[in-house]
Coordinates of C-alpha atoms in Angstrom, one line a residue:
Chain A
X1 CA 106.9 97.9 77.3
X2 CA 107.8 97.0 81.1
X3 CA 104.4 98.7 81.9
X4 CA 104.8 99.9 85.8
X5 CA 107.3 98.5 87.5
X6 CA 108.2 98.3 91.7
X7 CA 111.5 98.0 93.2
X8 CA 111.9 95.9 95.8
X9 CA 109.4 93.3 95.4
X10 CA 109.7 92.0 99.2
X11 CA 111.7 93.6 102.1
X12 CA 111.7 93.1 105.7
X13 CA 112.7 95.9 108.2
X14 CA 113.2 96.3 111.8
X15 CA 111.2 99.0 113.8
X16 CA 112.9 102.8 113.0
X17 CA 114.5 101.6 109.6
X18 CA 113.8 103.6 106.8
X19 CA 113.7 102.9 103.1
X20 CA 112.6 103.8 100.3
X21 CA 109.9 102.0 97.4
X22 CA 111.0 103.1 93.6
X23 CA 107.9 102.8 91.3
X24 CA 109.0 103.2 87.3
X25 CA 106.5 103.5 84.5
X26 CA 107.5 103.5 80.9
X27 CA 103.8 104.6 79.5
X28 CA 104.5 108.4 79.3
X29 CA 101.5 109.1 81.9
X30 CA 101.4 112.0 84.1
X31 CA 99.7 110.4 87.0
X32 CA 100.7 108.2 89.2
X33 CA 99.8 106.9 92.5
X34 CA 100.8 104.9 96.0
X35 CA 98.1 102.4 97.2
X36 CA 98.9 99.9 100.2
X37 CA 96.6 96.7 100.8
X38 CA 96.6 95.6 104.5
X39 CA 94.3 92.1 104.6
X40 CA 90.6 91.8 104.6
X41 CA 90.5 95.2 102.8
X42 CA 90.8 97.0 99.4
X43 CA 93.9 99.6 98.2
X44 CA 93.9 102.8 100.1
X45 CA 95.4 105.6 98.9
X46 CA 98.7 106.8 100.4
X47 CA 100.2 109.8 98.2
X48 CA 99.9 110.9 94.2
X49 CA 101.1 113.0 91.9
X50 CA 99.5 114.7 89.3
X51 CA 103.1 115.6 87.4
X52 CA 106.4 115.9 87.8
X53 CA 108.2 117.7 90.6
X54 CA 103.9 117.5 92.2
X55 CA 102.8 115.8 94.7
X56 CA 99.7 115.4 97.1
X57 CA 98.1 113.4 100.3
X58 CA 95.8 110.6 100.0
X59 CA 93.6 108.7 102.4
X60 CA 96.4 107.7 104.6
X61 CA 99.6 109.7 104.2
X62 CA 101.2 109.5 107.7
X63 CA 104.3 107.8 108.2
X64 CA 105.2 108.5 104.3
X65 CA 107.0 111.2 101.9
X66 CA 107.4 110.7 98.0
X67 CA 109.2 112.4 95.6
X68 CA 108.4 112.6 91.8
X69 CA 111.3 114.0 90.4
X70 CA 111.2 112.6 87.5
X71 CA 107.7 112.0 85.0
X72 CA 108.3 108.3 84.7
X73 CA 109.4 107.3 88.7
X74 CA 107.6 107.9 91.9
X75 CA 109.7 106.8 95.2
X76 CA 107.7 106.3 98.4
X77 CA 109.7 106.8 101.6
X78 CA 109.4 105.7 104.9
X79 CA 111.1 107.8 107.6
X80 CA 111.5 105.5 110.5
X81 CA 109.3 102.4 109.8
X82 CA 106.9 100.8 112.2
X83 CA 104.7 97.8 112.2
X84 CA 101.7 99.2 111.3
X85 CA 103.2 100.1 108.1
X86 CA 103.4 96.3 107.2
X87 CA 101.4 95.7 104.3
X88 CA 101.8 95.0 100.4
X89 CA 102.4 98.4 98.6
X90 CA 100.9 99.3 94.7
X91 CA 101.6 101.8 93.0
X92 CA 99.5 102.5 89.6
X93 CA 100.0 105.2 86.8
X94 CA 97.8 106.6 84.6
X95 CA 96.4 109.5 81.9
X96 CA 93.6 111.4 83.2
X97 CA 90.2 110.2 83.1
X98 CA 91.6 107.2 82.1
X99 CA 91.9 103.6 84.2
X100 CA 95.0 102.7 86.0
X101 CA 97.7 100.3 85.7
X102 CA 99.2 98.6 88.6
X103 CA 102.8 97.6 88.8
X104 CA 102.9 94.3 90.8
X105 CA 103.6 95.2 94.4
X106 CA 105.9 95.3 97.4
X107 CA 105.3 92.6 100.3
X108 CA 107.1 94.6 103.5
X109 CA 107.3 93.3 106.7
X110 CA 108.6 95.5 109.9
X111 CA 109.6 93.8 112.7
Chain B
X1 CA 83.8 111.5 100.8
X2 CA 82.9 108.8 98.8
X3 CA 82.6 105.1 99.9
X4 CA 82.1 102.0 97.8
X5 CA 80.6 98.9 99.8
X6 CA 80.9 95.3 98.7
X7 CA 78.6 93.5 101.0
X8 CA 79.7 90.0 99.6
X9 CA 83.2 88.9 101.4
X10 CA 83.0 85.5 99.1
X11 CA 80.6 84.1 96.7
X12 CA 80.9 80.3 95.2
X13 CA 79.9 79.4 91.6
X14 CA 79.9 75.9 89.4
X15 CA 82.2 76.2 86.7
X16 CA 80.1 77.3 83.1
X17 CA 77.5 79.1 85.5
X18 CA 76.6 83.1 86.3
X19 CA 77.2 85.0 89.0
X20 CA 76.7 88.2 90.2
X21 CA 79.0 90.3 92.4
X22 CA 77.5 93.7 94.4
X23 CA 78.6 96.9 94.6
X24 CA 77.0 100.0 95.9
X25 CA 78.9 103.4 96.4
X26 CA 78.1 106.7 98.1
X27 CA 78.7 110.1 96.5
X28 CA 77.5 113.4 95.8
X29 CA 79.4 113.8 92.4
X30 CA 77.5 114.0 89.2
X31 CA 81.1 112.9 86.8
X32 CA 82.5 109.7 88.2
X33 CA 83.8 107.0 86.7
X34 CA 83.3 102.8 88.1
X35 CA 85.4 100.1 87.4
X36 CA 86.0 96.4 88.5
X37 CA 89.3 95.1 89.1
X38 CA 90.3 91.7 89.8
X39 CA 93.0 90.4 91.4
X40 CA 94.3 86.7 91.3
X41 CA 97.1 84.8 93.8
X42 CA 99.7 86.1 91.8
X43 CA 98.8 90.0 93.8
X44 CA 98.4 91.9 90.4
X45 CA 96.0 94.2 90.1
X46 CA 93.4 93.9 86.2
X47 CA 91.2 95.8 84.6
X48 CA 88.2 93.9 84.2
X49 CA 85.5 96.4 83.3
X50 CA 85.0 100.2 83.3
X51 CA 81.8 102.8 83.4
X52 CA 81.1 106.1 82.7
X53 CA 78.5 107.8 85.0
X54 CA 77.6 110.1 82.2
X55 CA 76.8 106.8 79.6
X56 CA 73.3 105.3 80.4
X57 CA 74.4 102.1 78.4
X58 CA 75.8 99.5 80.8
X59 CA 79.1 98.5 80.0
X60 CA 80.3 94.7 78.8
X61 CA 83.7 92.9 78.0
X62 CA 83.1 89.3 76.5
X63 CA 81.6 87.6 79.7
X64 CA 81.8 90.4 81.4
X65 CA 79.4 92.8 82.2
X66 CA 78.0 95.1 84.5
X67 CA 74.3 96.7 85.7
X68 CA 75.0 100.4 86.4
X69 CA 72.0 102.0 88.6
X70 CA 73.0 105.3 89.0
X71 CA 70.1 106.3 90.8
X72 CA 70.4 103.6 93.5
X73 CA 74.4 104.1 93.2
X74 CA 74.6 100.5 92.5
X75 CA 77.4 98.8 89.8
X76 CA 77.2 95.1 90.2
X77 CA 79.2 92.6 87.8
X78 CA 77.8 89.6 86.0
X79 CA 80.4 86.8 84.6
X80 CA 78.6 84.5 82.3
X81 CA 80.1 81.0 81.7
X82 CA 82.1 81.3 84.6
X83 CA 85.8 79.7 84.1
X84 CA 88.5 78.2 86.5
X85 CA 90.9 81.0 86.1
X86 CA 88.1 83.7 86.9
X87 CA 88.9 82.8 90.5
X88 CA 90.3 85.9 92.3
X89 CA 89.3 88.9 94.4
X90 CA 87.2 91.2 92.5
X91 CA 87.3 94.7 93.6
X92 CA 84.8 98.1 93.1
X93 CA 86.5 101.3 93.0
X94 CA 85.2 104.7 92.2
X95 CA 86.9 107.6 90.7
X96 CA 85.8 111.4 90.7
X97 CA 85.6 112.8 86.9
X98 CA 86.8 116.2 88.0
X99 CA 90.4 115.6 88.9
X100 CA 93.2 112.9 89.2
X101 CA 91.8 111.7 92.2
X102 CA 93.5 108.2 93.2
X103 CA 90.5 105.0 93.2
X104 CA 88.1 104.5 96.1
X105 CA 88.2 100.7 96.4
X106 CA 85.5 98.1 98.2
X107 CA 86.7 95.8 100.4
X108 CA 86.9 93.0 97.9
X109 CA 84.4 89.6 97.2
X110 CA 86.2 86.6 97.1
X111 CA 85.4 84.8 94.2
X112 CA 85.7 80.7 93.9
X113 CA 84.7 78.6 90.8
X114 CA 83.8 75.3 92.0
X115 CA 84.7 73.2 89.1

């Protein structure tokens, strides 16, 4: 098993790009979740889903969308990037109750 | 909401030795759950340790282990025999019981084995 997976694993963008972050998970769980790590502090949480087609705000949503479409992917969007949404980007999966794995993270840069 | 504070931003340990990392947390929940994540260079996020609030017995994993005061809201982390690759960040994070709630983390303590 892959575990979670993250698609790209670095990018750089310009100010006012968009793209968008694919997160894959292969263990069957219904929630999953998009963290970002800017330095000197610990994950925050951006969006999650509790299932698929669900989705809900976290700590610091702003600037984002996601889309769970699917059970096993959860794609993070950003509209029209800016530099304040540099950081490295986790997403994590897991059953309820339960702890939860983290795919390996997205370093992304804006200009 | 809930906080989690890790008032040590680097602690320095002789290889084979203990140490203790701090946490503390805030919250007016009853069914939480605490765990300890570490996280080396290489960026990826481990499970090192997880507790129930509900379980008065404190939780351990090999050389890992952890003092849970739930009535001072306190879940430090012991590492006995303390090993070159146990170098990393070492993260707190709290998680309601009630929901699927994403993780509350600390800010992270620095951990360096001097060998």
């Amino acid at each position: 098993n892959a575990g979670v997976t993250q698609t790209p694993k670095f990018r750089v963008l310009k100010t006012g790009q968009s793209m968008t972050l694919l997160c894959a998970q292969d263990m069957n769980h219904e929630y999953m979740y998009w963290y970002r790590q800017d330095p000197g502090m610990g994950l925050r949480l951006i969006h999650y889903s509790v299932g698929e087609g669900t989705t809900a705000k976290g700590e610091v949503p702003d600037g984002y969308n996601v889309s769970r479409l699917k059970k096993q992917n959860f794609l993070l969007g950003l509209e029209s990037a800016a530099p304040s949404q540099t950081s490295v980007y986790f997403c994590a999966s897991s059953e309820a109750y339960n702890e939860q794995f983290f795919g390996p993270g997205t370093r992304l840069t804006v200009l | 909401a809930q906080t989690v504070t890790q008032s040590q931003p680097e602690m320095s340990v002789q290889e084979a030795e203990t140490v203790t990392l701090s946490c503390t947390y805030d919250t007016s929940e009853s069914d939480y759950y605490l765990f300890w994540y570490k996280q080396p260079p290489s960026r990826q996020m481990i499970l090192v340790i997880r507790q129930e609030a509900y379980k008065q017995q404190n939780a351990t994993e090999n050389r890992f282990s952890v003092n849970f005061q739930k009535a001072a809201k306190s879940f430090s982390l012991k590492i006995s025999d303390s090993q070159l690759g146990d170098a990393a960040m070492y993260f707190c994070a709290y998680r309601s019981g009630g929901g699927a709630d994403g993780l509350t983390f600390g800010k992270g303590t620095h951990l360096i084995i001097q060998p």
